[in-house]
Short mmCIF file of C-alpha atoms in Angstrom, two decimals:
data_model
loop_
_atom_site.label_atom_id
_atom_site.label_comp_id
_atom_site.label_asym_id
_atom_site.label_seq_id
_atom_site.Cartn_x
_atom_site.Cartn_y
_atom_site.Cartn_z
CA MET A 1 -18.28 4.08 -21.44
CA LYS A 2 -16.21 7.10 -20.94
CA GLN A 3 -18.94 9.89 -20.96
CA LYS A 4 -21.74 7.33 -18.96
CA PHE A 5 -19.27 7.15 -16.05
CA ASN A 6 -18.44 11.19 -16.17
CA LYS A 7 -22.70 11.46 -15.65
CA THR A 8 -22.67 8.75 -13.28
CA ALA A 9 -19.66 10.49 -11.31
CA LEU A 10 -20.98 14.05 -11.31
CA THR A 11 -24.49 12.95 -10.07
CA ILE A 12 -22.32 11.26 -6.86
CA LEU A 13 -20.83 14.15 -6.49
CA CYS A 14 -23.90 16.68 -7.11
CA SER A 15 -25.56 14.27 -4.62
CA SER A 16 -22.60 14.44 -1.68
CA MET A 17 -22.60 18.51 -1.81
CA LEU A 18 -26.31 18.85 -1.76
CA PHE A 19 -25.84 16.65 1.74
CA LEU A 20 -22.90 18.13 2.76
CA THR A 21 -24.29 21.46 2.45
CA ALA A 22 -27.22 20.81 4.27
CA CYS A 23 -26.18 19.12 6.70
CA GLY A 24 -22.76 20.97 7.42
CA SER A 25 -23.78 24.22 6.85
CA GLY A 26 -22.79 25.27 10.72
CA ASP A 27 -20.21 24.50 12.74
CA GLY A 28 -19.76 20.53 14.60
CA ASP A 29 -23.06 19.23 12.86
CA SER A 30 -20.79 16.97 10.65
CA ILE A 31 -19.83 13.59 11.89
CA PHE A 32 -16.38 15.69 11.49
CA SER A 33 -15.54 18.49 13.59
CA SER A 34 -14.26 21.06 11.34
CA ASP A 35 -10.67 22.78 12.36
CA LYS A 36 -8.01 25.85 11.77
CA LYS A 37 -5.00 25.52 12.66
CA THR A 38 -1.67 27.67 11.63
CA PHE A 39 0.68 26.16 8.86
CA ASN A 40 4.33 27.34 9.59
CA VAL A 41 5.37 29.89 6.90
CA ASP A 42 8.84 31.45 6.76
CA ALA A 43 9.58 35.29 6.33
CA ASP A 44 9.18 35.15 3.11
CA VAL A 45 5.46 33.87 3.19
CA LYS A 46 4.48 35.42 6.53
CA SER A 47 5.72 39.38 4.73
CA LEU A 48 3.08 38.69 2.38
CA VAL A 49 -0.34 36.39 3.62
CA ASN A 50 -2.62 37.32 6.67
CA VAL A 51 -3.79 33.50 7.14
CA HIS A 52 -1.69 30.66 6.56
CA ASP A 53 -4.06 27.96 7.92
CA VAL A 54 -4.04 23.94 7.93
CA PHE A 55 -7.76 23.51 7.41
CA THR A 56 -9.74 20.13 8.26
CA TYR A 57 -12.80 19.82 7.13
CA THR A 58 -15.26 16.99 5.61
CA MET A 59 -15.66 15.23 2.30
CA PRO A 60 -16.80 11.78 0.55
CA SER A 61 -14.19 8.93 -0.20
CA VAL A 62 -14.30 7.35 -3.01
CA ASN A 63 -15.82 4.34 -1.37
CA ASN A 64 -18.81 6.65 -0.56
CA ARG A 65 -18.49 7.37 3.30
CA ASP A 66 -17.39 10.66 5.14
CA ILE A 67 -13.84 10.96 5.49
CA GLN A 68 -11.72 14.30 7.27
CA ALA A 69 -9.60 15.65 4.46
CA THR A 70 -7.05 18.79 4.93
CA THR A 71 -6.40 21.94 2.80
CA LEU A 72 -3.28 24.54 3.03
CA VAL A 73 -5.50 28.09 3.27
CA PHE A 74 -3.65 31.39 2.37
CA THR A 75 -5.41 34.92 2.47
CA PRO A 76 -3.13 38.07 1.61
CA LYS A 77 -2.78 40.97 3.49
CA GLY A 78 -4.93 44.27 3.56
CA THR A 79 -8.38 44.60 3.24
CA PRO A 80 -10.27 42.08 0.88
CA PRO A 81 -11.74 43.66 -2.01
CA VAL A 82 -15.92 44.02 -2.25
CA GLY A 83 -17.55 40.42 -2.41
CA GLY A 84 -14.24 38.99 -0.70
CA TRP A 85 -11.16 37.11 -1.77
CA PRO A 86 -11.49 35.46 -5.26
CA VAL A 87 -10.25 32.04 -4.62
CA VAL A 88 -7.40 30.09 -6.71
CA VAL A 89 -6.57 26.49 -6.32
CA TRP A 90 -3.10 25.44 -5.91
CA ALA A 91 -3.57 21.74 -7.13
CA HIS A 92 -0.12 19.87 -6.12
CA GLY A 93 2.12 17.64 -8.37
CA THR A 94 2.78 13.91 -7.40
CA THR A 95 4.05 13.41 -3.80
CA GLY A 96 3.72 9.74 -2.81
CA ALA A 97 0.59 8.25 -1.38
CA ALA A 98 1.94 8.07 2.15
CA ASP A 99 0.13 10.39 4.85
CA GLN A 100 4.15 12.22 5.64
CA CYS A 101 4.00 13.14 2.01
CA ALA A 102 1.10 15.63 2.08
CA PRO A 103 1.76 19.12 1.28
CA SER A 104 0.46 20.46 4.66
CA ARG A 105 2.75 17.79 6.59
CA ASN A 106 5.76 19.67 5.06
CA ALA A 107 7.58 23.03 4.23
CA LEU A 108 5.97 24.99 1.87
CA ASP A 109 9.40 25.64 -0.34
CA GLY A 110 10.70 25.29 -3.99
CA LEU A 111 8.34 26.05 -7.25
CA GLU A 112 4.96 25.71 -4.82
CA LYS A 113 6.29 28.52 -3.08
CA GLY A 114 7.15 30.91 -5.33
CA LEU A 115 3.82 29.88 -7.42
CA ILE A 116 1.51 30.60 -4.38
CA LEU A 117 3.51 33.92 -3.26
CA ALA A 118 2.63 35.02 -7.15
CA LEU A 119 -0.96 34.37 -6.52
CA ILE A 120 -1.02 36.34 -3.62
CA GLN A 121 0.33 39.26 -4.56
CA LYS A 122 -2.02 39.59 -7.32
CA GLY A 123 -4.87 39.65 -4.54
CA TYR A 124 -6.15 36.12 -4.57
CA ALA A 125 -6.49 33.83 -1.47
CA VAL A 126 -5.13 30.04 -2.53
CA VAL A 127 -6.58 26.68 -1.43
CA ALA A 128 -4.29 24.20 -1.74
CA PRO A 129 -5.81 20.94 -1.10
CA ASP A 130 -3.87 17.93 -0.03
CA TYR A 131 -6.53 15.61 -1.83
CA GLU A 132 -8.68 12.47 -0.48
CA GLY A 133 -6.21 10.37 1.78
CA LEU A 134 -3.43 11.98 2.34
CA GLY A 135 -2.48 13.62 5.38
CA ASN A 136 -5.03 11.53 7.10
CA ASN A 137 -3.69 8.55 8.48
CA ASN A 138 -6.81 6.46 8.18
CA VAL A 139 -7.55 6.50 4.78
CA ALA A 140 -5.63 5.45 1.76
CA HIS A 141 -5.20 7.59 -1.27
CA PRO A 142 -6.37 7.48 -4.49
CA TYR A 143 -3.74 8.48 -6.95
CA LEU A 144 -5.20 9.89 -10.19
CA ASN A 145 -9.20 9.27 -9.55
CA LEU A 146 -10.56 11.63 -11.23
CA THR A 147 -13.60 11.63 -9.26
CA SER A 148 -11.54 11.48 -6.04
CA ALA A 149 -9.52 14.52 -7.13
CA ALA A 150 -12.23 16.93 -8.38
CA GLN A 151 -13.66 16.25 -5.33
CA SER A 152 -10.67 17.06 -3.13
CA ILE A 153 -10.59 20.02 -4.90
CA LEU A 154 -14.52 20.98 -4.58
CA PHE A 155 -14.94 20.46 -1.63
CA ALA A 156 -12.20 22.22 0.07
CA VAL A 157 -13.63 25.63 -1.85
CA LEU A 158 -16.74 24.79 -0.38
CA GLU A 159 -16.13 24.01 2.65
CA VAL A 160 -13.43 27.12 3.34
CA ASN A 161 -15.51 29.71 1.55
CA LYS A 162 -18.43 28.35 4.36
CA LYS A 163 -15.40 28.59 7.13
CA TYR A 164 -13.78 31.93 5.98
CA ASP A 165 -16.06 34.97 5.61
CA ASN A 166 -13.70 36.85 4.07
CA LEU A 167 -14.19 34.57 0.20
CA SER A 168 -15.23 35.45 -2.66
CA LYS A 169 -17.21 32.62 -4.88
CA ASP A 170 -15.17 33.54 -7.95
CA TRP A 171 -12.36 30.38 -8.85
CA SER A 172 -9.62 29.15 -11.12
CA VAL A 173 -7.63 26.43 -10.78
CA ILE A 174 -4.20 25.76 -11.46
CA GLY A 175 -2.32 22.43 -10.82
CA TRP A 176 0.87 20.60 -12.16
CA SER A 177 1.50 16.92 -13.36
CA GLN A 178 -0.94 15.19 -10.63
CA GLY A 179 -2.34 18.45 -10.06
CA GLY A 180 -3.04 18.90 -13.79
CA HIS A 181 -5.09 15.93 -14.01
CA ALA A 182 -7.02 17.15 -10.71
CA ALA A 183 -7.44 20.66 -12.39
CA LEU A 184 -9.36 18.79 -15.32
CA ALA A 185 -11.34 16.77 -13.32
CA ALA A 186 -12.61 19.65 -11.15
CA ALA A 187 -13.25 21.87 -14.41
CA GLU A 188 -15.01 18.70 -15.62
CA PHE A 189 -17.32 18.56 -12.18
CA ASN A 190 -17.32 22.17 -11.31
CA LYS A 191 -20.89 23.03 -11.70
CA ALA A 192 -21.39 20.93 -8.47
CA LEU A 193 -20.61 23.74 -6.77
CA VAL A 194 -24.01 25.64 -7.13
CA GLY A 195 -23.95 29.44 -6.97
CA TYR A 196 -20.30 29.49 -7.20
CA ASN A 197 -18.56 31.23 -10.71
CA PHE A 198 -15.77 29.23 -12.03
CA LYS A 199 -13.56 30.75 -14.28
CA GLY A 200 -11.32 28.11 -15.60
CA THR A 201 -8.30 26.18 -15.79
CA VAL A 202 -4.77 26.17 -15.64
CA ALA A 203 -3.05 22.58 -16.03
CA ILE A 204 0.44 21.85 -16.46
CA ALA A 205 2.13 19.09 -17.71
CA PRO A 206 -0.96 17.48 -16.80
CA ALA A 207 -1.31 13.44 -16.22
CA SER A 208 -3.76 11.92 -18.68
CA TYR A 209 -3.11 8.91 -21.18
CA LEU A 210 -1.10 7.12 -18.57
CA ALA A 211 -0.78 3.58 -20.57
CA GLU A 212 1.08 5.48 -23.38
CA THR A 213 2.78 8.16 -20.77
CA LEU A 214 4.56 4.62 -19.33
CA ASP A 215 5.25 3.45 -22.70
CA LEU A 216 7.00 6.25 -24.75
CA GLY A 217 8.93 7.44 -21.15
CA MET A 218 9.94 3.17 -21.18
CA ALA A 219 11.05 4.18 -24.95
CA VAL A 220 12.73 7.71 -24.25
CA ALA A 221 14.58 5.83 -21.05
CA ASN A 222 15.68 2.94 -23.35
CA LYS A 223 17.18 5.14 -26.15
CA THR A 224 18.86 7.31 -23.84
CA ALA A 225 20.61 4.23 -22.02
CA THR A 226 21.53 2.73 -25.86
CA ASP A 227 23.02 6.47 -26.67
CA GLY A 228 25.13 5.98 -23.52
CA ASP A 229 23.32 7.98 -20.88
CA VAL A 230 22.62 5.31 -18.40
CA PRO A 231 22.53 7.50 -15.17
CA LYS A 232 19.72 9.31 -16.73
CA ALA A 233 18.18 6.12 -18.16
CA ILE A 234 17.90 4.95 -14.39
CA SER A 235 16.54 7.89 -13.43
CA ILE A 236 13.89 8.05 -16.22
CA GLY A 237 13.06 4.44 -15.44
CA ALA A 238 12.76 4.73 -11.53
CA THR A 239 10.29 7.85 -11.91
CA LEU A 240 8.44 5.51 -14.28
CA TYR A 241 8.14 2.63 -11.66
CA THR A 242 7.53 4.94 -9.17
CA TYR A 243 4.24 6.23 -10.61
CA ALA A 244 3.61 2.51 -11.82
CA ALA A 245 3.37 2.16 -8.05
CA ILE A 246 1.70 4.83 -6.60
CA VAL A 247 -0.75 3.83 -9.72
CA SER A 248 -1.30 0.50 -8.64
CA SER A 249 -1.46 1.68 -4.43
CA GLY A 250 -4.20 4.48 -5.98
CA ILE A 251 -6.20 1.30 -7.76
CA LYS A 252 -5.92 -0.40 -4.52
CA ALA A 253 -7.16 2.56 -2.35
CA GLU A 254 -10.54 1.82 -4.67
CA LYS A 255 -11.43 -1.94 -4.67
CA THR A 256 -9.10 -3.39 -1.76
CA SER A 257 -8.98 -6.94 -3.45
CA PHE A 258 -6.65 -5.51 -5.74
CA ASN A 259 -2.98 -6.69 -5.58
CA TYR A 260 0.37 -5.26 -6.75
CA ASN A 261 1.34 -8.65 -8.60
CA GLN A 262 -1.33 -7.26 -10.99
CA ALA A 263 1.21 -4.85 -12.27
CA PHE A 264 4.09 -5.69 -10.84
CA LEU A 265 6.79 -9.06 -11.04
CA ASP A 266 6.31 -10.92 -8.13
CA THR A 267 10.50 -9.88 -7.36
CA LYS A 268 9.66 -6.62 -7.10
CA VAL A 269 6.43 -6.61 -5.42
CA PRO A 270 8.22 -5.58 -1.85
CA ILE A 271 9.64 -2.13 -3.72
CA ALA A 272 6.14 -1.35 -5.24
CA GLN A 273 4.70 -1.80 -1.40
CA GLN A 274 6.37 1.03 -0.26
CA ALA A 275 4.16 3.15 -2.37
CA GLU A 276 1.50 3.04 0.94
CA THR A 277 4.77 4.17 3.42
CA LEU A 278 7.57 6.11 0.95
CA CYS A 279 6.84 9.62 -0.41
CA SER A 280 7.49 9.52 -4.40
CA PRO A 281 11.62 11.04 -4.17
CA GLU A 282 12.82 8.46 -1.31
CA LEU A 283 10.76 5.49 -3.75
CA GLY A 284 12.48 6.25 -6.52
CA GLN A 285 15.58 6.19 -4.80
CA VAL A 286 14.48 2.91 -4.18
CA PHE A 287 13.93 1.68 -7.77
CA GLY A 288 16.87 3.48 -9.04
CA ASN A 289 19.25 1.49 -6.68
CA ASP A 290 17.36 -1.39 -7.91
CA ILE A 291 17.71 -0.68 -11.48
CA GLN A 292 21.34 -0.08 -10.83
CA THR A 293 22.34 -3.43 -9.56
CA THR A 294 20.58 -5.08 -12.54
CA VAL A 295 23.14 -2.84 -14.85
CA THR A 296 25.88 -3.31 -12.32
CA ASP A 297 25.32 -7.07 -13.12
CA SER A 298 24.88 -7.16 -16.39
CA GLY A 299 26.32 -4.43 -18.00
CA ARG A 300 22.72 -3.49 -19.79
CA TYR A 301 19.53 -1.14 -18.84
CA SER A 302 17.52 -3.39 -20.88
CA ASP A 303 17.62 -6.41 -18.31
CA TYR A 304 15.60 -4.71 -16.01
CA LYS A 305 12.80 -5.92 -15.96
CA ALA A 306 9.50 -4.94 -12.77
CA LEU A 307 6.02 -4.58 -14.53
CA GLN A 308 4.02 -8.07 -15.37
CA ALA A 309 4.42 -8.19 -19.63
CA ASN A 310 0.19 -8.11 -19.81
CA PHE A 311 -0.27 -5.85 -16.55
CA LYS A 312 -1.93 -3.25 -19.02
CA THR A 313 -4.77 -6.18 -20.07
CA ASP A 314 -5.10 -6.54 -16.74
CA PRO A 315 -9.16 -6.27 -16.04
CA ASP A 316 -8.91 -3.42 -12.58
CA ILE A 317 -5.93 -1.87 -14.34
CA ALA A 318 -7.48 -1.46 -17.77
CA LYS A 319 -10.73 -0.28 -16.10
CA TYR A 320 -8.46 1.94 -14.28
CA LEU A 321 -6.62 3.27 -16.77
CA ASN A 322 -9.63 4.13 -19.16
CA ASN A 323 -12.04 5.63 -16.56
CA ASN A 324 -9.40 8.14 -15.40
CA ILE A 325 -8.81 10.27 -18.34
CA PRO A 326 -9.46 14.09 -18.01
CA ALA A 327 -11.21 16.09 -20.32
CA GLN A 328 -12.49 13.48 -22.44
CA THR A 329 -16.04 15.75 -22.64
CA LYS A 330 -15.98 19.31 -23.43
CA LEU A 331 -15.34 21.73 -20.45
CA ASP A 332 -17.51 24.87 -19.85
CA GLN A 333 -14.81 27.24 -19.03
CA PRO A 334 -11.26 28.28 -21.02
CA VAL A 335 -8.28 25.61 -20.52
CA TYR A 336 -4.53 26.86 -20.83
CA ILE A 337 -1.84 23.97 -21.10
CA TYR A 338 1.50 24.26 -20.17
CA GLN A 339 4.05 21.49 -21.52
CA GLY A 340 7.64 21.51 -21.29
CA LYS A 341 9.14 20.06 -24.29
CA ALA A 342 12.09 18.29 -22.48
CA ASP A 343 9.79 16.68 -20.35
CA THR A 344 10.16 12.70 -19.48
CA THR A 345 7.49 12.59 -16.99
CA VAL A 346 4.94 13.94 -19.07
CA PRO A 347 6.23 13.61 -22.61
CA TYR A 348 4.73 16.37 -24.96
CA PRO A 349 3.19 13.67 -27.65
CA ILE A 350 1.18 12.86 -24.67
CA THR A 351 -0.28 16.63 -23.75
CA GLU A 352 -0.74 17.01 -27.61
CA LYS A 353 -2.72 13.68 -27.55
CA LEU A 354 -4.91 15.15 -24.55
CA VAL A 355 -5.25 18.53 -26.14
CA GLY A 356 -6.27 17.30 -29.61
CA LYS A 357 -8.55 15.18 -27.67
CA MET A 358 -10.26 18.61 -26.52
CA LEU A 359 -10.25 20.41 -29.38
CA SER A 360 -12.54 17.70 -30.90
CA VAL A 361 -15.09 18.32 -28.26
CA ASN A 362 -15.12 21.90 -28.75
CA THR A 363 -13.19 22.50 -25.18
CA ASP A 364 -12.04 26.04 -25.65
CA VAL A 365 -8.03 24.80 -25.07
CA GLU A 366 -4.82 26.72 -25.87
CA LEU A 367 -1.73 24.84 -25.52
CA ILE A 368 1.30 26.92 -24.68
CA LEU A 369 4.94 24.65 -25.40
CA LYS A 370 8.05 25.47 -24.01
CA GLU A 371 11.20 24.60 -25.65
CA ASP A 372 13.85 23.03 -23.87
CA GLN A 373 12.39 23.20 -20.58
CA THR A 374 11.51 19.69 -18.18
CA HIS A 375 8.87 18.40 -16.29
CA SER A 376 9.78 20.91 -13.19
CA GLU A 377 11.14 23.67 -15.40
CA VAL A 378 8.14 24.07 -17.12
CA VAL A 379 6.60 25.52 -13.51
CA SER A 380 9.97 27.12 -12.03
CA LYS A 381 10.55 29.15 -15.33
CA ASN A 382 7.44 30.14 -15.89
CA ILE A 383 5.90 31.20 -12.13
CA PRO A 384 5.13 34.86 -13.56
CA GLU A 385 3.37 34.09 -16.82
CA LEU A 386 1.60 31.68 -14.95
CA ALA A 387 0.66 33.95 -12.57
CA ARG A 388 -0.36 36.71 -15.21
CA THR A 389 -2.56 34.03 -16.92
CA VAL A 390 -4.55 33.32 -13.89
CA ASP A 391 -4.86 36.53 -13.57
CA MET A 392 -6.23 36.86 -16.75
CA LEU A 393 -8.80 33.63 -16.42
CA MET A 394 -10.16 35.85 -13.21
CA LYS A 395 -11.02 39.09 -14.81
CA GLU A 396 -12.23 37.71 -18.19
#
């Protein structure tokens, strides 16, 4: 079933690409007009970049209708090389499903700023899409939907290259967490960009086997609580329930008849539904406070329940979890996967399973494990190395 899904999705994607290339090749030809606006950046960024834009363009949704999408575009200062600036796509990690969570609506800072500037300094234009539905008040975000993630990246590359005349068609992708999943999705479907030269993928702690990730994460949270570190257990649990809520919102984005109580207990549905209006840190705080209330009342972390006991066997959820696992077929360009061994969001055994599957289908993949590094530290502590890895891919 998985192979059939991929072929079908790729056919749809290629057809959409051909349609938009033919009908949207000039400004104003699409049902939406493209638009470039300056994205506000700080002095550190201004000192290194020439262009820092929010670019609006058209892409197809998972429900097969044209929608507006947005991406950040950065180009280095100076004269581009012959053929234009080569492009690296930055695929961001989970921010949430609400429109205000889009990177284009927030300041560029932290590890994302550090990595984008490291790539700029190596002579790459950086395209950083918001993903389908983020930054668009009229469209839901299909979180961790493989086809949507691929289209979000591929259409960003396509439309930016048409709008900006100093870019090369050489490109690669680097992504973290949700963005690691998206990067692998784009690698799977990269041939839909006819005439482009895809170089490969760097995926950092990529989301993959979601059901197993939740199970393993919950086991870690329970053990952490049993070992006496209840605050850390609450933090882990709140993060996992937040992701489960955003996944639920993602299923609903594609299948509007989906109800949150297919995944969550009725008493927790009002919290889970806030995935559509809150960004992930704020929703995590709501879940954390709810868990803390249970712990205060009963004295036991294990008494907290939020998910339906059989939610993974619900047909809508089971289909979504099965159909959106990345890299299940051979990827035709090299992949480097970075993973922290202290990661409780995407535990390293999950990524090891993914890499094992990739090797079994003959994908050229290398796993770089980082001892004692968490989900965020595997980016923040390795920015120079990550930029060098991208540089190596682009120059092969």
